[in-house]
Amino acid sequence: MKTNFKIAVLPGDGIGPEVVAESIKILGAISEAFHYQFDFKYGLAGADAIFKTGNPLPDETLEICKESDAVLFGAIGDPSFDNNPDAKVRPEQGLLKLRKELGLFANIRPLKTYSSLIDKSPLKREIVEGTDIQIFRELVSGIYFGEKFTDEEAGYAYDICKYNRDEIAPIVHMAFQEAQKRRKKLTLIDKANVLDTSRLWRKVCKEIATEYTDVELDFMFVDNAAMQLILNPKQFDVIVTENMFGDIISDEASVIGGSIGLLPSASIGNENAMFEPIHGSYPQAKGKGIANPIASILSTVMMLDYLKLDHAAEKLRASVEYAIENKYVTVDLNSEQPYSTSEVGSFIADYIKYSEKTYYNFENVKIGKSTIV
Ligand code: IPM
Ligand code: MG
């Protein structure tokens, strides 16, 4: 069994470096507890890379990623670009290029709810409780990557949305297979009443459905889906959708559970995979030690799953759940007794290493006592 792994680490901008540092700390604890070796190679990406090299994705970074078993990504984005529509080079271009170059066609965004956090949700408890959705977003095609054009003088611009069968089928298969392992319901979100690309998605989905007869396939227009997600999120099991609808729907879904700071994602290709929190670079929080590291840590769980380190993944998942259920969390989730980004990471790392040792009493953490008894 493989025990050595090359991990490319791209901390990026804003709170990216802080939250990724906690994931690295935790991988340290995993190596200790399970005797794996992770070799980390760092690369520049995003605004940080633009400031240092002029390029949001230097070739060297791409090489490091291609040679890795998995990529851990922080966040990118910087206000100096957001407020400047004329900027020729933008941090986001680095992320899009990385997705394309690594062929990361499937972006998986799970949404789970934690009972201790439901009161943080903007929705009512009875609507939210029990929500468990997996969103499969196509990531390397559609309007994001179609031809673009701007004629400044004429005040004219366009972005083309294109799909072909070969870009749709692989992610649809993945989504069906995931539904088979879960509640056996797959919903395609589209705009088939208006868009040709959506009609193609429906056709391909219907054809592929004949190979997965145990899964119920549903279709929903994206405008209705935006409404249904907050009216009755529990009706969804696995969702599959094209690039831009997936971008929008997954941000909407991310607040259902109480904090965007909890949601991880995996971007999977045939040869590469990248793991990153859904949240952005949150520049206002940079350096303050208040960023929630859990989305990055849960992205690390998805990475361990992908690397087939099942026991480590299970242990880390349970450790995160323990931290959340015991309110050992950052200020977004616990304003009365908040813990810092690195305290949360250290707690989870310690839990991995010591929770099965009898001299360590994690119950004491809740009442602010020392954990060593
Ligand atoms: C996301 C982000 C990106 C996207 C941006 C930063 C380009 O919003 O990963 O959802 O639109 O895909
Ligand atoms: Mg987005």
PDB file of C-alpha atoms in Angstrom, residues 15 69 79 132 136 161 175 201 229 231 287 304 325:
ATOM      1  CA  ILE A  15      -6.981  33.982   4.550  1.00  0.00           C
ATOM      2  CA  ASP A  69      -0.688  13.140  -5.919  1.00  0.00           C
ATOM      3  CA  PRO A  79      -9.755  43.757  -3.592  1.00  0.00           C
ATOM      4  CA  ASP A 132     -27.358  16.465   3.111  1.00  0.00           C
ATOM      5  CA  PHE A 136     -21.474  17.975  -8.817  1.00  0.00           C
ATOM      6  CA  CYS A 161     -21.568  28.824 -23.584  1.00  0.00           C
ATOM      7  CA  ALA A 175     -22.960  11.866 -10.074  1.00  0.00           C
ATOM      8  CA  TRP A 201     -27.451  18.015 -20.835  1.00  0.00           C
ATOM      9  CA  LEU A 229     -33.005  25.031  -2.182  1.00  0.00           C
ATOM     10  CA  LEU A 231     -37.784  26.296   0.666  1.00  0.00           C
ATOM     11  CA  GLY A 287      -3.923  38.001   9.521  1.00  0.00           C
ATOM     12  CA  LEU A 304      -7.628  11.611   2.224  1.00  0.00           C
ATOM     13  CA  GLU A 325     -20.410  19.660  18.270  1.00  0.00           C
TER      14      GLU A 325
END
